[in-house]
Coordinates of C-alpha atoms in Angstrom, one line a residue:
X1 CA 93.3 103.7 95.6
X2 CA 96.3 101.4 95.9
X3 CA 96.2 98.7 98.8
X4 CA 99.6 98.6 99.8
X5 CA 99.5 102.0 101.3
X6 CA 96.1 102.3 102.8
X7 CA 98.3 103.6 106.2
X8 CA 98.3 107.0 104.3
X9 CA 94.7 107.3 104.1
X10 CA 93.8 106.3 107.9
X11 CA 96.8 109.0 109.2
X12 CA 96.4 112.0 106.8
X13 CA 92.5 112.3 107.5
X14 CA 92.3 115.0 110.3
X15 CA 88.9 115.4 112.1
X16 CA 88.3 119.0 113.1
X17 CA 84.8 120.8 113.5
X18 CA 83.1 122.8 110.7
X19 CA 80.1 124.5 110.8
X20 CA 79.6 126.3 107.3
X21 CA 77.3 124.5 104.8
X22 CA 77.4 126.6 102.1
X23 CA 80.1 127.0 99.8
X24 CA 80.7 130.6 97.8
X25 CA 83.2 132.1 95.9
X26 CA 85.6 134.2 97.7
X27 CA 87.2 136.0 94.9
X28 CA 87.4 133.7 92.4
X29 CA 88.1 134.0 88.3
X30 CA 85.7 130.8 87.9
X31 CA 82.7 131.8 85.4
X32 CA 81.8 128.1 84.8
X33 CA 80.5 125.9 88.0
X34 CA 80.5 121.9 88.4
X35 CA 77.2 120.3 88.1
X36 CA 76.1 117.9 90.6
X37 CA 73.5 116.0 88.0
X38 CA 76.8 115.3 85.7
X39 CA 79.0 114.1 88.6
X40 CA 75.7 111.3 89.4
X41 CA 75.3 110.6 86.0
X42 CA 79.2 109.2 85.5
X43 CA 79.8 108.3 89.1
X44 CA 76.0 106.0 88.7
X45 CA 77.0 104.3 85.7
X46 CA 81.1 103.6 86.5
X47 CA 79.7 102.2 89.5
X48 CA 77.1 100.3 88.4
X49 CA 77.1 96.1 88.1
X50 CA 77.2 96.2 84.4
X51 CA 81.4 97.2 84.3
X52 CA 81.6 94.1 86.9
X53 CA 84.1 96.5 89.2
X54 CA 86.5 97.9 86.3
X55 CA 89.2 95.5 86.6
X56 CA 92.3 96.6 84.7
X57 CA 92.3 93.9 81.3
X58 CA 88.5 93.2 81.8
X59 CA 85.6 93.7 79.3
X60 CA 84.4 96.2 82.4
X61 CA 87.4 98.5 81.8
X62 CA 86.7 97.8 78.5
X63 CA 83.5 99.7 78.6
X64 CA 84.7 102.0 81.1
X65 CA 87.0 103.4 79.2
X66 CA 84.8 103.9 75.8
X67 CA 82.4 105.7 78.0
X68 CA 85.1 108.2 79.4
X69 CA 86.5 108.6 75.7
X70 CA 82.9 109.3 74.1
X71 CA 82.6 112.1 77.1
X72 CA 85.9 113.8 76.5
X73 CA 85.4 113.4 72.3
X74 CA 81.9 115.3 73.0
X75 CA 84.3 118.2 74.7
X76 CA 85.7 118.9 71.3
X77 CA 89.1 118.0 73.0
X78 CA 92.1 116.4 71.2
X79 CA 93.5 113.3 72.5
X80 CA 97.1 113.3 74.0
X81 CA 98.7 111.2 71.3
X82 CA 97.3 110.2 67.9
X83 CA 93.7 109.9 66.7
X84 CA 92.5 108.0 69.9
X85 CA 91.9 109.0 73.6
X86 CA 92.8 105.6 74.8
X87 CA 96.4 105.1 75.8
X88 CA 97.8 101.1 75.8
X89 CA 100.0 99.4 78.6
X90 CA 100.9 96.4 79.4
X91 CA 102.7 95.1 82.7
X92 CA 102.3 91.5 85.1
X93 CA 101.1 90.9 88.1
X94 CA 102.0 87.6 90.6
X95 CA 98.2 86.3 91.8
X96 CA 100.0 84.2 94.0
X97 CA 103.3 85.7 96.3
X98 CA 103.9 81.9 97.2
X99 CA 103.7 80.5 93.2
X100 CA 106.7 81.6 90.4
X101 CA 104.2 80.2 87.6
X102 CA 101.1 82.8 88.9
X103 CA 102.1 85.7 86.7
X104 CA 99.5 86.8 84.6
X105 CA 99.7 89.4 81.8
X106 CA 97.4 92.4 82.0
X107 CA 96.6 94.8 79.2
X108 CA 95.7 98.3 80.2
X109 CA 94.1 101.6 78.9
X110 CA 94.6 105.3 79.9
X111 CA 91.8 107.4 78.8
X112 CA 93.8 110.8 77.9
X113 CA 92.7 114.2 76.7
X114 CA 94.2 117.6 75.8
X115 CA 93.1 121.1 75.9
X116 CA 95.8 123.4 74.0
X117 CA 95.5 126.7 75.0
X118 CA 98.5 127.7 72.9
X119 CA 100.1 128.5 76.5
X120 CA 103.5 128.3 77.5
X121 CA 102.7 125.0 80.0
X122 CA 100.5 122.4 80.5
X123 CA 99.2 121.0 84.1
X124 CA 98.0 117.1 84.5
X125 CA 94.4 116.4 86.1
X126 CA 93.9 113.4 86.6
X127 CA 92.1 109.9 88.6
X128 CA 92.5 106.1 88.3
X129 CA 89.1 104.8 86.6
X130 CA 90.4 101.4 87.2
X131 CA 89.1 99.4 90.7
X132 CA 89.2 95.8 91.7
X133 CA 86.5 93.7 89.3
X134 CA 85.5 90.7 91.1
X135 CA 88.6 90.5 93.4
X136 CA 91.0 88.4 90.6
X137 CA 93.5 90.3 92.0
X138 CA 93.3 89.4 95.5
X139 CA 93.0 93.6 96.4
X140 CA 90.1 93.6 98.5
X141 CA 89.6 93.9 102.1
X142 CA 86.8 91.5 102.8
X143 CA 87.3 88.0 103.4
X144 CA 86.1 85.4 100.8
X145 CA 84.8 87.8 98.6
X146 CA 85.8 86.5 95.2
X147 CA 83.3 86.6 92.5
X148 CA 81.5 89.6 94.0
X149 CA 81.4 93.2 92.4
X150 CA 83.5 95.3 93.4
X151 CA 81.7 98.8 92.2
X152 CA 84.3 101.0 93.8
X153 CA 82.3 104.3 93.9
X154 CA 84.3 106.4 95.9
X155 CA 87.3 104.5 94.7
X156 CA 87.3 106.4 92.1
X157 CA 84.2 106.4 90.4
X158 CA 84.2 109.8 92.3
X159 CA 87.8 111.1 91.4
X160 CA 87.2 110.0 87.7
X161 CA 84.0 111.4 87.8
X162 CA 85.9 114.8 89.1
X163 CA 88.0 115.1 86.1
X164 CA 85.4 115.0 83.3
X165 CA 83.3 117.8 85.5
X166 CA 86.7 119.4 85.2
X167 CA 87.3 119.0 81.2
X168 CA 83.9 120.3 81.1
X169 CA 84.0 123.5 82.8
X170 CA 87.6 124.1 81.3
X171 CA 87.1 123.2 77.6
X172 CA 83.1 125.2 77.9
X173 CA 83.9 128.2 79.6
X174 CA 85.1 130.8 76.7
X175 CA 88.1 131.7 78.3
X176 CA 91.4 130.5 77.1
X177 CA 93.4 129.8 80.8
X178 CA 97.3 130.7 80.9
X179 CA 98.1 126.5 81.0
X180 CA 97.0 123.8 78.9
X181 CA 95.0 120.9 80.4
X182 CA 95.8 117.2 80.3
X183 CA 92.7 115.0 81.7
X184 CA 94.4 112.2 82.5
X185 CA 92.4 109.0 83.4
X186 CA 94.5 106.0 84.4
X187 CA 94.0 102.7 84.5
X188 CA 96.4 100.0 86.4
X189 CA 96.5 102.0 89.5
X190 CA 94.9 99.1 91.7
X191 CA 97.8 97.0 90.1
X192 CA 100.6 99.5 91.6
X193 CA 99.8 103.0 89.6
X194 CA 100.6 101.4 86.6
X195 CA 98.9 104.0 83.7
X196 CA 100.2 107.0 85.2
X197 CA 103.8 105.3 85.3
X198 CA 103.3 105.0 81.5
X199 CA 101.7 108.6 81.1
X200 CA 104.7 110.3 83.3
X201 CA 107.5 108.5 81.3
X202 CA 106.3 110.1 78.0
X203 CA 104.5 113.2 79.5
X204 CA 107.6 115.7 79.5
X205 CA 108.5 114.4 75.8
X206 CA 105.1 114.7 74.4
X207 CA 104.8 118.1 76.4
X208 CA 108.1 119.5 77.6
X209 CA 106.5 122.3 79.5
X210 CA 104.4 120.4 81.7
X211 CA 104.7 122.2 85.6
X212 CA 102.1 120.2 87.4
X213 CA 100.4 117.1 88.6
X214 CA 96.5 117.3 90.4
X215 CA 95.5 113.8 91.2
X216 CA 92.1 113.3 92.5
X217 CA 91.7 109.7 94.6
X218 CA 88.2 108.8 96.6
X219 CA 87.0 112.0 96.7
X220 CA 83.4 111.0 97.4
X221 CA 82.5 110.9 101.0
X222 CA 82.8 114.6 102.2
X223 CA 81.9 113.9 105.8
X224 CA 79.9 116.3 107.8
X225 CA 83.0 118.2 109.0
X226 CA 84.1 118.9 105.9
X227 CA 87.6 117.3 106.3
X228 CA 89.4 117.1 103.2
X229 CA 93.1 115.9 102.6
X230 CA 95.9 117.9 100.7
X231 CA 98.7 116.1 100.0
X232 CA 101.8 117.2 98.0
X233 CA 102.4 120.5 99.2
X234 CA 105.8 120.3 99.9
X235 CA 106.6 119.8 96.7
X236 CA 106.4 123.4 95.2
X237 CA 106.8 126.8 98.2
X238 CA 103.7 128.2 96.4
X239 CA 101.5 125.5 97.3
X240 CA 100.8 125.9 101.1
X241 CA 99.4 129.5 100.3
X242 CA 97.4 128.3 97.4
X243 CA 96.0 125.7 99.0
X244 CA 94.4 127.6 101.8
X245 CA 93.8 130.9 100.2
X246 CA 91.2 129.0 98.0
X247 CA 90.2 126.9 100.7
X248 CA 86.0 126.4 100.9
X249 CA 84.5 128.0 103.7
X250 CA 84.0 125.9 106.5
X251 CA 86.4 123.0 105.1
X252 CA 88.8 121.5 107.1
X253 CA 92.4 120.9 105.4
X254 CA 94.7 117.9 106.6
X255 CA 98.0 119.2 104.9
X256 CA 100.6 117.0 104.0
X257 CA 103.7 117.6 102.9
X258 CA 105.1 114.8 100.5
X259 CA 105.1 114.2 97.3
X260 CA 104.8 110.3 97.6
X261 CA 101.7 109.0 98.5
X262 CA 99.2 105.7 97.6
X263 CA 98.0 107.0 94.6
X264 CA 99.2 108.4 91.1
X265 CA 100.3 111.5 91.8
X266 CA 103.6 109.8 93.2
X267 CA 104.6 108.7 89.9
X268 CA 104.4 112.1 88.4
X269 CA 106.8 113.6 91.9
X270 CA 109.1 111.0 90.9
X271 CA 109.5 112.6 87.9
X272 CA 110.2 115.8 89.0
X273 CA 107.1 117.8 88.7
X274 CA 105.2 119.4 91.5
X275 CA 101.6 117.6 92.9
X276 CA 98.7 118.0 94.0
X277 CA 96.7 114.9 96.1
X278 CA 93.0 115.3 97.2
X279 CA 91.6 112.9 99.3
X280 CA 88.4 112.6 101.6
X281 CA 89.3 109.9 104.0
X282 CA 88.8 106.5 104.5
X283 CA 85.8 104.2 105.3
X284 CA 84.4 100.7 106.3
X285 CA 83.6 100.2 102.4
X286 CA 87.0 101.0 101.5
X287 CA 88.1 98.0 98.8
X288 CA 85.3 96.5 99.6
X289 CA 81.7 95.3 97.4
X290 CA 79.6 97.8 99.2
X291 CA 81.6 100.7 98.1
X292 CA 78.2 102.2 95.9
X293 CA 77.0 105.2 94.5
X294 CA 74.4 105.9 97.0
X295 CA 76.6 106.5 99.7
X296 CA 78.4 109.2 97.3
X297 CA 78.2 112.7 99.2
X298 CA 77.5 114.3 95.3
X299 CA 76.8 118.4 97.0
X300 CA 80.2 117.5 98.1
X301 CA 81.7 116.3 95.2
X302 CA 80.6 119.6 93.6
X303 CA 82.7 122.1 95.9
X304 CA 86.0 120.1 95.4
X305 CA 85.2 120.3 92.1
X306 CA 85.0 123.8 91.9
X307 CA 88.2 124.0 94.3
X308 CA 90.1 122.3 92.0
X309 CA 89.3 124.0 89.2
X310 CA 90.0 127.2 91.0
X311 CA 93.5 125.9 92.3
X312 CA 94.2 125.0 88.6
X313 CA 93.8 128.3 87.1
X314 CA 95.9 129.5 90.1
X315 CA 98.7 127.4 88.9
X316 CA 98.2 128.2 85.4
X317 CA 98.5 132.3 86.5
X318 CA 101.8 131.4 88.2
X319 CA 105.4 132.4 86.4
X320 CA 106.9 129.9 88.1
X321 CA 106.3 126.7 90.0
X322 CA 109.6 125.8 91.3
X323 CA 110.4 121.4 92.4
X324 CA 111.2 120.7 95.6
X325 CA 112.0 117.1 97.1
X326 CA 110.1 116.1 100.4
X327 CA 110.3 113.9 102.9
X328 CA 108.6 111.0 103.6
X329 CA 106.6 110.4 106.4
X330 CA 107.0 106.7 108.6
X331 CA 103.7 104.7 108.9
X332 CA 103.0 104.5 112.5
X333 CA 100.9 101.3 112.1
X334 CA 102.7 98.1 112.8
X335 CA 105.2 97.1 110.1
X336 CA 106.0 93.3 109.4
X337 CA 109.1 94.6 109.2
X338 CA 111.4 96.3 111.6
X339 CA 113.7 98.0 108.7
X340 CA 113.3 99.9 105.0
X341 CA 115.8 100.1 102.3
X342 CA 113.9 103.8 101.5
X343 CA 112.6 103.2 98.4
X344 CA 109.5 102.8 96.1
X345 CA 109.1 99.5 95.0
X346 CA 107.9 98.7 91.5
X347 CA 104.8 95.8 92.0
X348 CA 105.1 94.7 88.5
X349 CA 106.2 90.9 87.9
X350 CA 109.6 91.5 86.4
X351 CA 110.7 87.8 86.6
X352 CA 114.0 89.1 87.0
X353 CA 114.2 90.9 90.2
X354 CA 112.3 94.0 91.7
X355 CA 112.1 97.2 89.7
X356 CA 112.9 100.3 92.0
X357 CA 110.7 103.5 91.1
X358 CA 112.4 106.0 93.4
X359 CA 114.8 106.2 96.0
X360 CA 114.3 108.2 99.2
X361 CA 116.8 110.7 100.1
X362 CA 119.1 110.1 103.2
X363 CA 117.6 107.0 103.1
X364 CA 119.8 103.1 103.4
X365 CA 119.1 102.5 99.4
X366 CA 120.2 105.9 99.1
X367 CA 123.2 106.5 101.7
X368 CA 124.7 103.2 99.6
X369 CA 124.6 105.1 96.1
X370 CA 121.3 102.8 94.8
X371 CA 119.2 104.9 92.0
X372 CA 116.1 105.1 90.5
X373 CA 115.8 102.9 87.9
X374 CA 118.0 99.9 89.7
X375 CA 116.6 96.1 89.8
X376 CA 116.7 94.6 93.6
X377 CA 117.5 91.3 93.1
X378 CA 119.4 90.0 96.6
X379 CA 119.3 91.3 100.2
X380 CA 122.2 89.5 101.7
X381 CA 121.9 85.6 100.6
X382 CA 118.0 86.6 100.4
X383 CA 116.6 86.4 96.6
X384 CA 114.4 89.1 95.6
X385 CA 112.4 88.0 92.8
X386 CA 109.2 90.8 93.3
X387 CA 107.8 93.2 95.6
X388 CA 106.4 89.8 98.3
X389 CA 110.2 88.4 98.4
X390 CA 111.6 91.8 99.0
X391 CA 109.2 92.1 102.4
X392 CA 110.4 88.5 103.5
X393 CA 113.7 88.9 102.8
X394 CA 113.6 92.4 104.7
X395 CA 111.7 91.1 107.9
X396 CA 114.7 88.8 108.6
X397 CA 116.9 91.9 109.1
X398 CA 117.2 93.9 112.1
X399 CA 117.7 97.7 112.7
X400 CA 121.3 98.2 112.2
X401 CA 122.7 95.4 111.0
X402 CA 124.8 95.6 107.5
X403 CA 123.9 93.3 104.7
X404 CA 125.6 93.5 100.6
X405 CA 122.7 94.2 98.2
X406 CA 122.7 93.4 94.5
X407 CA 120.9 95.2 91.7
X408 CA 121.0 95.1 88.0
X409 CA 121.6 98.5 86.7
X410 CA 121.7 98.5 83.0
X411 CA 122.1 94.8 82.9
X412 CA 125.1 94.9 84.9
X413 CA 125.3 93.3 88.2
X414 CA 126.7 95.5 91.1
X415 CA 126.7 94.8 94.8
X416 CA 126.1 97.5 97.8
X417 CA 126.6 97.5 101.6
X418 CA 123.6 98.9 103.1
X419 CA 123.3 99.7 106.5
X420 CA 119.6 99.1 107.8

């Protein structure tokens, strides 16, 4: 999961008592059932020392992602574009905030898969596969920790893991759903969800009719309450009711509302298209080297499996999943900065200013008429030159103050007052 946000993760995770061990189906259409052995088998060997910790560009992702595209081939599924299940990016990324000559090039691969149905819309499911290698890119959260493996099991062995259970029990089951499927497994996301950016700017022109967006992000360490996050559900009226109806007995749902979180699904919202986040908390191994298989909770792993792939065929019974907007909910850990512009930054290295991914309604960027889309490159006399300079030059501002702010938008310069 991405770094910059980990806030989310330590205030959405909501610790209520359970009791219920067993899961069963209340109602359900499912006829297939996820298999615990298969979820060990992938999470065990994406987690294991010899893909040195997945880094995006490495000989580990590499490996990682011929592994996912020899599962998904064995489906009998088609890949989402051409002859190959591997989707190429590129994008940069500044190793060094305080250095203009750090930026390093980075070559990445989406693992992608389609199940056509022949039905009238298609549904995303999808994980980051991608996790922090050895710590080249400076992600992890223990100290000095640079040339160890970082295995990131939970993050997201056990997501990626999820979504070939899922392509499994869709593409085996003999039933031909009301949706097509994408399996969508991203790489980049460490980076600042870079794959999915690339999958959700060519996802509605490869297929037009695609309603939703399940993201599936550490999703390994089902505690003993059961306590399970839901993100997203603001972003269609259906969802709330969905969610809960197919709830697992004796789970515990943290709901939240937005569609903009610190994972991929956010790239997808800003896109327009209604999402789904699942997320099973935080923990002392988070982006750290001991994040390993044996601490999976795999029995767990199963029933959000087969909650997913419940919720899914829900969707794909639905006439209509209308878009709604949410809002955005304010970190209450303590910022570095007092004031926001309200909007998503891109954390590419553009060299020419700081690409902005979405703007938050009722927000400064937006109250001043900046869009999606527009390059950040001053704040005042402040130069922007990537996502680090834009939080210096924004902790030097204070709540209420007014300051001109200058973007490229379509290679044209234009200048805004902004009140912060």
């Amino acid at each position: 999961m991405f770094l910059s946000k980990t806030y989310f993760k330590k205030l959405t995770t909501l610790s209520l008592l359970g009791i219920s061990v067993l899961y069963f189906s209340q109602g359900k259409t499912q006829v297939e059932h996820a298999n615990e052995s298969n979820l060990k088998k992938h999470i065990t060997y994406l987690a294991s020392d010899e893909l040195q910790g997945r880094l995006t560009g490495s000989e580990g992702e590499t490996k990682a992602a011929n592994y996912l595209s020899g599962e998904l081939k064995k489906l009998g599924l088609k890949p989402y574009e051409g002859k190959e299940f591997i989707q190429n990016f590129e994008y940069s990324v500044k190793l060094n905030p305080h250095d203009d000559k750090t930026s390093t090039p980075v070559k990445g691969k989406n693992v992608i898969a389609f199940l056509d149905n022949k039905a009238e819309k298609t549904i995303v499911i999808g994980a980051h596969y991608d996790h922090l290698g050895l710590n080249e890119h400076h992600n992890s959260t223990l100290a000095n920790s640079a040339g160890q493996i970082h295995n990131g099991a939970d993050d997201n062995a056990s997501g990626t893991a999820t979504v070939l259970e899922l392509a499994r029990m869709f593409s085996q089951n003999k039933i031909k759903e009301n949706a097509n499927y994408v399996f969508a497994l991203f790489s980049g996301e460490e980076d600042g969800l870079m794959g999915s950016k690339k999958l959700a700017e060519t996802i509605k022109t490869t297929y037009p009719n695609t309603v939703f967006m399940i993201n599936m992000d550490m999703v390994g360490r089902l505690n003993s309450n059961k306590d399970l996050t839901v993100g997203g559900v603001g972003t269609s009226p259906i969802l709330p009711e969905l969610v809960k109806k197919y709830k697992p007995e004796g789970f515990n749902l943290a709901l939240d509302e937005s569609g903009v979180g610190p994972s991929d699904h956010t790239s997808f919202y800003l896109k327009d298209i209604p999402v789904l986040f699942l997320f099973t908390g935080t923990h002392n191994d988070y982006h750290k080297p001991t994040d390993d298989s044996d601490k999976i909770n795999y029995s767990g792993g199963t029933v959000i499996a087969n909650y997913v792939f419940d919720l899914a065929n829900a969707l794909g019974n639905e006439k209509e999943i209308p878009f709604v907007k949410t809002k955005v909910v304010a970190s209450k850990s303590v910022p570095k900065y007092k004031v926001s512009l309200g909007i998503m930054p891109n954390y590419a290295d553009n060299k020419d200013g700081m690409g902005i991914d979405g703007v938050i309604d009722n927000r400064p960027a937006a109250n001043a008429g900046i869009l999606q889309g527009d390059v950040l490159t001053k704040i005042g006399t402040c130069e922007v030159k990537e996502v680090y300079s834009y939080m210096d030059c924004l902790s030097k501002i204070k709540a209420g103050e007014e300051h001109p702010v200058t973007v490229k938008r379509n290679g044209e310069e234009k200048i805004f007052n902004v009140k912060f």
